[in-house]
């Protein structure tokens, strides 16, 4: 339960960094979030498709600020 809470919190932090258009910090946060999501999928805390979907969605958000930069 606490691991899912941490994942959700880190995703919210990532989203706020993207909203602020802070590319450098958002990139670091994206790396952290993907690590947490991958580990959660590996240990069956979340379904592997959920992990893939969320990583893809977050990568798309990151790409929007990198392109518009």
PDB file of N, CA and C in Angstrom:
ATOM      1  N   UNK A   1       0.832  -1.198   0.000  1.00  0.00           N
ATOM      2  CA  UNK A   1       0.000   0.000   0.000  1.00  0.00           C
ATOM      3  C   UNK A   1       0.869   1.252   0.000  1.00  0.00           C
ATOM      4  N   UNK A   2       1.905   1.265   0.807  1.00  0.00           N
ATOM      5  CA  UNK A   2       2.757   2.454   0.881  1.00  0.00           C
ATOM      6  C   UNK A   2       3.556   2.632  -0.409  1.00  0.00           C
ATOM      7  N   UNK A   3       3.886   1.518  -1.077  1.00  0.00           N
ATOM      8  CA  UNK A   3       4.638   1.633  -2.334  1.00  0.00           C
ATOM      9  C   UNK A   3       3.770   2.247  -3.422  1.00  0.00           C
ATOM     10  N   UNK A   4       2.493   1.894  -3.472  1.00  0.00           N
ATOM     11  CA  UNK A   4       1.586   2.494  -4.454  1.00  0.00           C
ATOM     12  C   UNK A   4       1.398   3.978  -4.152  1.00  0.00           C
ATOM     13  N   UNK A   5       1.325   4.307  -2.895  1.00  0.00           N
ATOM     14  CA  UNK A   5       1.187   5.703  -2.501  1.00  0.00           C
ATOM     15  C   UNK A   5       2.397   6.504  -2.957  1.00  0.00           C
ATOM     16  N   UNK A   6       3.580   5.938  -2.807  1.00  0.00           N
ATOM     17  CA  UNK A   6       4.796   6.625  -3.240  1.00  0.00           C
ATOM     18  C   UNK A   6       4.807   6.812  -4.752  1.00  0.00           C
ATOM     19  N   UNK A   7       4.357   5.791  -5.479  1.00  0.00           N
ATOM     20  CA  UNK A   7       4.306   5.895  -6.942  1.00  0.00           C
ATOM     21  C   UNK A   7       3.371   7.033  -7.346  1.00  0.00           C
ATOM     22  N   UNK A   8       2.187   7.068  -6.738  1.00  0.00           N
ATOM     23  CA  UNK A   8       1.227   8.129  -7.068  1.00  0.00           C
ATOM     24  C   UNK A   8       1.794   9.503  -6.747  1.00  0.00           C
ATOM     25  N   UNK A   9       2.464   9.628  -5.605  1.00  0.00           N
ATOM     26  CA  UNK A   9       3.052  10.901  -5.207  1.00  0.00           C
ATOM     27  C   UNK A   9       4.124  11.342  -6.187  1.00  0.00           C
ATOM     28  N   UNK A  10       4.979  10.420  -6.600  1.00  0.00           N
ATOM     29  CA  UNK A  10       6.052  10.754  -7.531  1.00  0.00           C
ATOM     30  C   UNK A  10       5.490  11.130  -8.906  1.00  0.00           C
ATOM     31  N   UNK A  11       4.389  10.493  -9.302  1.00  0.00           N
ATOM     32  CA  UNK A  11       3.751  10.847 -10.573  1.00  0.00           C
ATOM     33  C   UNK A  11       3.188  12.262 -10.494  1.00  0.00           C
ATOM     34  N   UNK A  12       2.588  12.606  -9.353  1.00  0.00           N
ATOM     35  CA  UNK A  12       2.057  13.966  -9.187  1.00  0.00           C
ATOM     36  C   UNK A  12       3.184  14.989  -9.213  1.00  0.00           C
ATOM     37  N   UNK A  13       4.308  14.661  -8.589  1.00  0.00           N
ATOM     38  CA  UNK A  13       5.462  15.561  -8.613  1.00  0.00           C
ATOM     39  C   UNK A  13       5.945  15.750 -10.041  1.00  0.00           C
ATOM     40  N   UNK A  14       6.006  14.660 -10.797  1.00  0.00           N
ATOM     41  CA  UNK A  14       6.411  14.729 -12.195  1.00  0.00           C
ATOM     42  C   UNK A  14       5.465  15.628 -12.989  1.00  0.00           C
ATOM     43  N   UNK A  15       4.173  15.461 -12.776  1.00  0.00           N
ATOM     44  CA  UNK A  15       3.187  16.262 -13.498  1.00  0.00           C
ATOM     45  C   UNK A  15       3.322  17.743 -13.184  1.00  0.00           C
ATOM     46  N   UNK A  16       3.616  18.063 -11.934  1.00  0.00           N
ATOM     47  CA  UNK A  16       3.778  19.474 -11.581  1.00  0.00           C
ATOM     48  C   UNK A  16       5.039  20.051 -12.221  1.00  0.00           C
ATOM     49  N   UNK A  17       6.101  19.256 -12.308  1.00  0.00           N
ATOM     50  CA  UNK A  17       7.327  19.720 -12.963  1.00  0.00           C
ATOM     51  C   UNK A  17       7.099  19.950 -14.454  1.00  0.00           C
ATOM     52  N   UNK A  18       6.307  19.084 -15.064  1.00  0.00           N
ATOM     53  CA  UNK A  18       5.979  19.257 -16.482  1.00  0.00           C
ATOM     54  C   UNK A  18       5.152  20.532 -16.657  1.00  0.00           C
ATOM     55  N   UNK A  19       4.223  20.771 -15.732  1.00  0.00           N
ATOM     56  CA  UNK A  19       3.404  21.976 -15.778  1.00  0.00           C
ATOM     57  C   UNK A  19       4.236  23.239 -15.660  1.00  0.00           C
ATOM     58  N   UNK A  20       5.314  23.167 -14.882  1.00  0.00           N
ATOM     59  CA  UNK A  20       6.216  24.310 -14.711  1.00  0.00           C
ATOM     60  C   UNK A  20       7.215  24.423 -15.861  1.00  0.00           C
ATOM     61  N   UNK A  21       7.210  23.426 -16.762  1.00  0.00           N
ATOM     62  CA  UNK A  21       8.136  23.345 -17.902  1.00  0.00           C
ATOM     63  C   UNK A  21       9.603  23.286 -17.455  1.00  0.00           C
ATOM     64  N   UNK A  22       9.837  22.623 -16.337  1.00  0.00           N
ATOM     65  CA  UNK A  22      11.183  22.423 -15.810  1.00  0.00           C
ATOM     66  C   UNK A  22      11.722  21.120 -16.414  1.00  0.00           C
ATOM     67  N   UNK A  23      12.374  21.242 -17.572  1.00  0.00           N
ATOM     68  CA  UNK A  23      12.771  20.061 -18.348  1.00  0.00           C
ATOM     69  C   UNK A  23      13.782  19.194 -17.604  1.00  0.00           C
ATOM     70  N   UNK A  24      14.788  19.815 -17.032  1.00  0.00           N
ATOM     71  CA  UNK A  24      15.854  19.042 -16.377  1.00  0.00           C
ATOM     72  C   UNK A  24      15.322  18.244 -15.190  1.00  0.00           C
ATOM     73  N   UNK A  25      14.580  18.900 -14.312  1.00  0.00           N
ATOM     74  CA  UNK A  25      14.033  18.214 -13.141  1.00  0.00           C
ATOM     75  C   UNK A  25      12.990  17.179 -13.546  1.00  0.00           C
ATOM     76  N   UNK A  26      12.193  17.487 -14.565  1.00  0.00           N
ATOM     77  CA  UNK A  26      11.161  16.548 -15.020  1.00  0.00           C
ATOM     78  C   UNK A  26      11.800  15.286 -15.597  1.00  0.00           C
ATOM     79  N   UNK A  27      12.925  15.443 -16.275  1.00  0.00           N
ATOM     80  CA  UNK A  27      13.624  14.287 -16.842  1.00  0.00           C
ATOM     81  C   UNK A  27      14.137  13.377 -15.731  1.00  0.00           C
ATOM     82  N   UNK A  28      14.708  13.979 -14.693  1.00  0.00           N
ATOM     83  CA  UNK A  28      15.185  13.181 -13.554  1.00  0.00           C
ATOM     84  C   UNK A  28      14.025  12.489 -12.858  1.00  0.00           C
ATOM     85  N   UNK A  29      12.923  13.212 -12.680  1.00  0.00           N
ATOM     86  CA  UNK A  29      11.746  12.651 -12.014  1.00  0.00           C
ATOM     87  C   UNK A  29      11.145  11.533 -12.853  1.00  0.00           C
ATOM     88  N   UNK A  30      11.160  11.682 -14.176  1.00  0.00           N
ATOM     89  CA  UNK A  30      10.651  10.639 -15.068  1.00  0.00           C
ATOM     90  C   UNK A  30      11.441   9.347 -14.879  1.00  0.00           C
ATOM     91  N   UNK A  31      12.753   9.491 -14.759  1.00  0.00           N
ATOM     92  CA  UNK A  31      13.607   8.334 -14.547  1.00  0.00           C
ATOM     93  C   UNK A  31      13.240   7.624 -13.239  1.00  0.00           C
ATOM     94  N   UNK A  32      13.029   8.408 -12.188  1.00  0.00           N
ATOM     95  CA  UNK A  32      12.661   7.839 -10.887  1.00  0.00           C
ATOM     96  C   UNK A  32      11.310   7.128 -10.967  1.00  0.00           C
ATOM     97  N   UNK A  33      10.341   7.777 -11.587  1.00  0.00           N
ATOM     98  CA  UNK A  33       8.999   7.199 -11.688  1.00  0.00           C
ATOM     99  C   UNK A  33       9.034   5.896 -12.480  1.00  0.00           C
ATOM    100  N   UNK A  34       9.767   5.868 -13.594  1.00  0.00           N
ATOM    101  CA  UNK A  34       9.818   4.640 -14.387  1.00  0.00           C
ATOM    102  C   UNK A  34      10.478   3.505 -13.613  1.00  0.00           C
ATOM    103  N   UNK A  35      11.482   3.825 -12.821  1.00  0.00           N
ATOM    104  CA  UNK A  35      12.107   2.803 -11.973  1.00  0.00           C
ATOM    105  C   UNK A  35      11.098   2.220 -11.002  1.00  0.00           C
ATOM    106  N   UNK A  36      10.353   3.098 -10.330  1.00  0.00           N
ATOM    107  CA  UNK A  36       9.374   2.643  -9.347  1.00  0.00           C
ATOM    108  C   UNK A  36       8.274   1.813  -9.997  1.00  0.00           C
ATOM    109  N   UNK A  37       7.793   2.265 -11.142  1.00  0.00           N
ATOM    110  CA  UNK A  37       6.719   1.553 -11.839  1.00  0.00           C
ATOM    111  C   UNK A  37       7.208   0.194 -12.329  1.00  0.00           C
ATOM    112  N   UNK A  38       8.416   0.153 -12.873  1.00  0.00           N
ATOM    113  CA  UNK A  38       8.965  -1.123 -13.339  1.00  0.00           C
ATOM    114  C   UNK A  38       9.119  -2.112 -12.195  1.00  0.00           C
ATOM    115  N   UNK A  39       9.606  -1.629 -11.075  1.00  0.00           N
ATOM    116  CA  UNK A  39       9.793  -2.508  -9.925  1.00  0.00           C
ATOM    117  C   UNK A  39       8.442  -3.008  -9.407  1.00  0.00           C
ATOM    118  N   UNK A  40       7.447  -2.129  -9.418  1.00  0.00           N
ATOM    119  CA  UNK A  40       6.113  -2.530  -8.976  1.00  0.00           C
ATOM    120  C   UNK A  40       5.537  -3.601  -9.902  1.00  0.00           C
ATOM    121  N   UNK A  41       5.774  -3.456 -11.190  1.00  0.00           N
ATOM    122  CA  UNK A  41       5.277  -4.456 -12.141  1.00  0.00           C
ATOM    123  C   UNK A  41       6.024  -5.775 -11.975  1.00  0.00           C
ATOM    124  N   UNK A  42       7.319  -5.672 -11.720  1.00  0.00           N
ATOM    125  CA  UNK A  42       8.145  -6.877 -11.559  1.00  0.00           C
ATOM    126  C   UNK A  42       7.710  -7.687 -10.336  1.00  0.00           C
ATOM    127  N   UNK A  43       7.305  -7.001  -9.279  1.00  0.00           N
ATOM    128  CA  UNK A  43       6.896  -7.687  -8.050  1.00  0.00           C
ATOM    129  C   UNK A  43       5.392  -7.917  -7.982  1.00  0.00           C
ATOM    130  N   UNK A  44       4.703  -7.726  -9.129  1.00  0.00           N
ATOM    131  CA  UNK A  44       3.254  -7.945  -9.239  1.00  0.00           C
ATOM    132  C   UNK A  44       2.423  -7.033  -8.338  1.00  0.00           C
ATOM    133  N   UNK A  45       2.959  -5.888  -7.994  1.00  0.00           N
ATOM    134  CA  UNK A  45       2.163  -4.905  -7.257  1.00  0.00           C
ATOM    135  C   UNK A  45       1.139  -4.278  -8.199  1.00  0.00           C
ATOM    136  N   UNK A  46       1.557  -4.069  -9.444  1.00  0.00           N
ATOM    137  CA  UNK A  46       0.654  -3.573 -10.489  1.00  0.00           C
ATOM    138  C   UNK A  46       0.803  -4.495 -11.700  1.00  0.00           C
ATOM    139  N   UNK A  47      -0.188  -4.446 -12.571  1.00  0.00           N
ATOM    140  CA  UNK A  47      -0.148  -5.257 -13.784  1.00  0.00           C
ATOM    141  C   UNK A  47       0.872  -4.667 -14.748  1.00  0.00           C
ATOM    142  N   UNK A  48       1.531  -5.519 -15.506  1.00  0.00           N
ATOM    143  CA  UNK A  48       2.577  -5.043 -16.417  1.00  0.00           C
ATOM    144  C   UNK A  48       2.019  -4.097 -17.477  1.00  0.00           C
ATOM    145  N   UNK A  49       0.767  -4.312 -17.900  1.00  0.00           N
ATOM    146  CA  UNK A  49       0.168  -3.412 -18.887  1.00  0.00           C
ATOM    147  C   UNK A  49      -0.113  -2.037 -18.279  1.00  0.00           C
ATOM    148  N   UNK A  50      -0.488  -1.996 -17.009  1.00  0.00           N
ATOM    149  CA  UNK A  50      -0.688  -0.722 -16.313  1.00  0.00           C
ATOM    150  C   UNK A  50       0.624   0.044 -16.293  1.00  0.00           C
ATOM    151  N   UNK A  51       1.707  -0.657 -15.997  1.00  0.00           N
ATOM    152  CA  UNK A  51       3.018  -0.022 -15.944  1.00  0.00           C
ATOM    153  C   UNK A  51       3.401   0.527 -17.319  1.00  0.00           C
ATOM    154  N   UNK A  52       3.211  -0.250 -18.346  1.00  0.00           N
ATOM    155  CA  UNK A  52       3.566   0.172 -19.699  1.00  0.00           C
ATOM    156  C   UNK A  52       2.728   1.374 -20.130  1.00  0.00           C
ATOM    157  N   UNK A  53       1.440   1.321 -19.828  1.00  0.00           N
ATOM    158  CA  UNK A  53       0.542   2.414 -20.194  1.00  0.00           C
ATOM    159  C   UNK A  53       0.945   3.712 -19.509  1.00  0.00           C
ATOM    160  N   UNK A  54       1.237   3.624 -18.217  1.00  0.00           N
ATOM    161  CA  UNK A  54       1.600   4.824 -17.471  1.00  0.00           C
ATOM    162  C   UNK A  54       2.943   5.387 -17.915  1.00  0.00           C
ATOM    163  N   UNK A  55       3.912   4.532 -18.158  1.00  0.00           N
ATOM    164  CA  UNK A  55       5.220   5.008 -18.628  1.00  0.00           C
ATOM    165  C   UNK A  55       5.083   5.699 -19.978  1.00  0.00           C
ATOM    166  N   UNK A  56       4.257   5.135 -20.846  1.00  0.00           N
ATOM    167  CA  UNK A  56       4.040   5.724 -22.161  1.00  0.00           C
ATOM    168  C   UNK A  56       3.371   7.093 -22.041  1.00  0.00           C
ATOM    169  N   UNK A  57       2.379   7.168 -21.175  1.00  0.00           N
ATOM    170  CA  UNK A  57       1.655   8.425 -20.974  1.00  0.00           C
ATOM    171  C   UNK A  57       2.580   9.505 -20.412  1.00  0.00           C
ATOM    172  N   UNK A  58       3.405   9.131 -19.440  1.00  0.00           N
ATOM    173  CA  UNK A  58       4.326  10.086 -18.830  1.00  0.00           C
ATOM    174  C   UNK A  58       5.401  10.522 -19.822  1.00  0.00           C
ATOM    175  N   UNK A  59       5.865   9.600 -20.656  1.00  0.00           N
ATOM    176  CA  UNK A  59       6.867   9.942 -21.667  1.00  0.00           C
ATOM    177  C   UNK A  59       6.280  10.935 -22.673  1.00  0.00           C
ATOM    178  N   UNK A  60       5.017  10.759 -23.018  1.00  0.00           N
ATOM    179  CA  UNK A  60       4.363  11.686 -23.946  1.00  0.00           C
ATOM    180  C   UNK A  60       4.273  13.082 -23.331  1.00  0.00           C
ATOM    181  N   UNK A  61       3.971  13.146 -22.030  1.00  0.00           N
ATOM    182  CA  UNK A  61       3.927  14.450 -21.340  1.00  0.00           C
ATOM    183  C   UNK A  61       5.302  15.105 -21.353  1.00  0.00           C
ATOM    184  N   UNK A  62       6.324  14.320 -21.103  1.00  0.00           N
ATOM    185  CA  UNK A  62       7.689  14.852 -21.087  1.00  0.00           C
ATOM    186  C   UNK A  62       8.075  15.352 -22.474  1.00  0.00           C
ATOM    187  N   UNK A  63       7.693  14.619 -23.503  1.00  0.00           N
ATOM    188  CA  UNK A  63       8.029  15.017 -24.867  1.00  0.00           C
ATOM    189  C   UNK A  63       7.353  16.323 -25.266  1.00  0.00           C
ATOM    190  N   UNK A  64       6.185  16.602 -24.720  1.00  0.00           N
ATOM    191  CA  UNK A  64       5.501  17.842 -25.087  1.00  0.00           C
ATOM    192  C   UNK A  64       6.309  19.069 -24.651  1.00  0.00           C
ATOM    193  N   UNK A  65       6.933  19.015 -23.462  1.00  0.00           N
ATOM    194  CA  UNK A  65       7.707  20.184 -23.039  1.00  0.00           C
ATOM    195  C   UNK A  65       9.075  20.207 -23.701  1.00  0.00           C
ATOM    196  N   UNK A  66       9.620  19.037 -24.058  1.00  0.00           N
ATOM    197  CA  UNK A  66      10.915  19.017 -24.717  1.00  0.00           C
ATOM    198  C   UNK A  66      10.808  19.540 -26.144  1.00  0.00           C
ATOM    199  N   UNK A  67       9.714  19.244 -26.818  1.00  0.00           N
ATOM    200  CA  UNK A  67       9.514  19.705 -28.196  1.00  0.00           C
ATOM    201  C   UNK A  67       9.229  21.198 -28.214  1.00  0.00           C
ATOM    202  N   UNK A  68       8.307  21.627 -27.314  1.00  0.00           N
ATOM    203  CA  UNK A  68       7.946  23.046 -27.296  1.00  0.00           C
ATOM    204  C   UNK A  68       9.027  23.892 -26.628  1.00  0.00           C
ATOM    205  N   UNK A  69       9.812  23.238 -25.755  1.00  0.00           N
ATOM    206  CA  UNK A  69      10.958  23.756 -25.064  1.00  0.00           C
ATOM    207  C   UNK A  69      10.974  25.170 -24.821  1.00  0.00           C
TER     208      UNK A  69
END
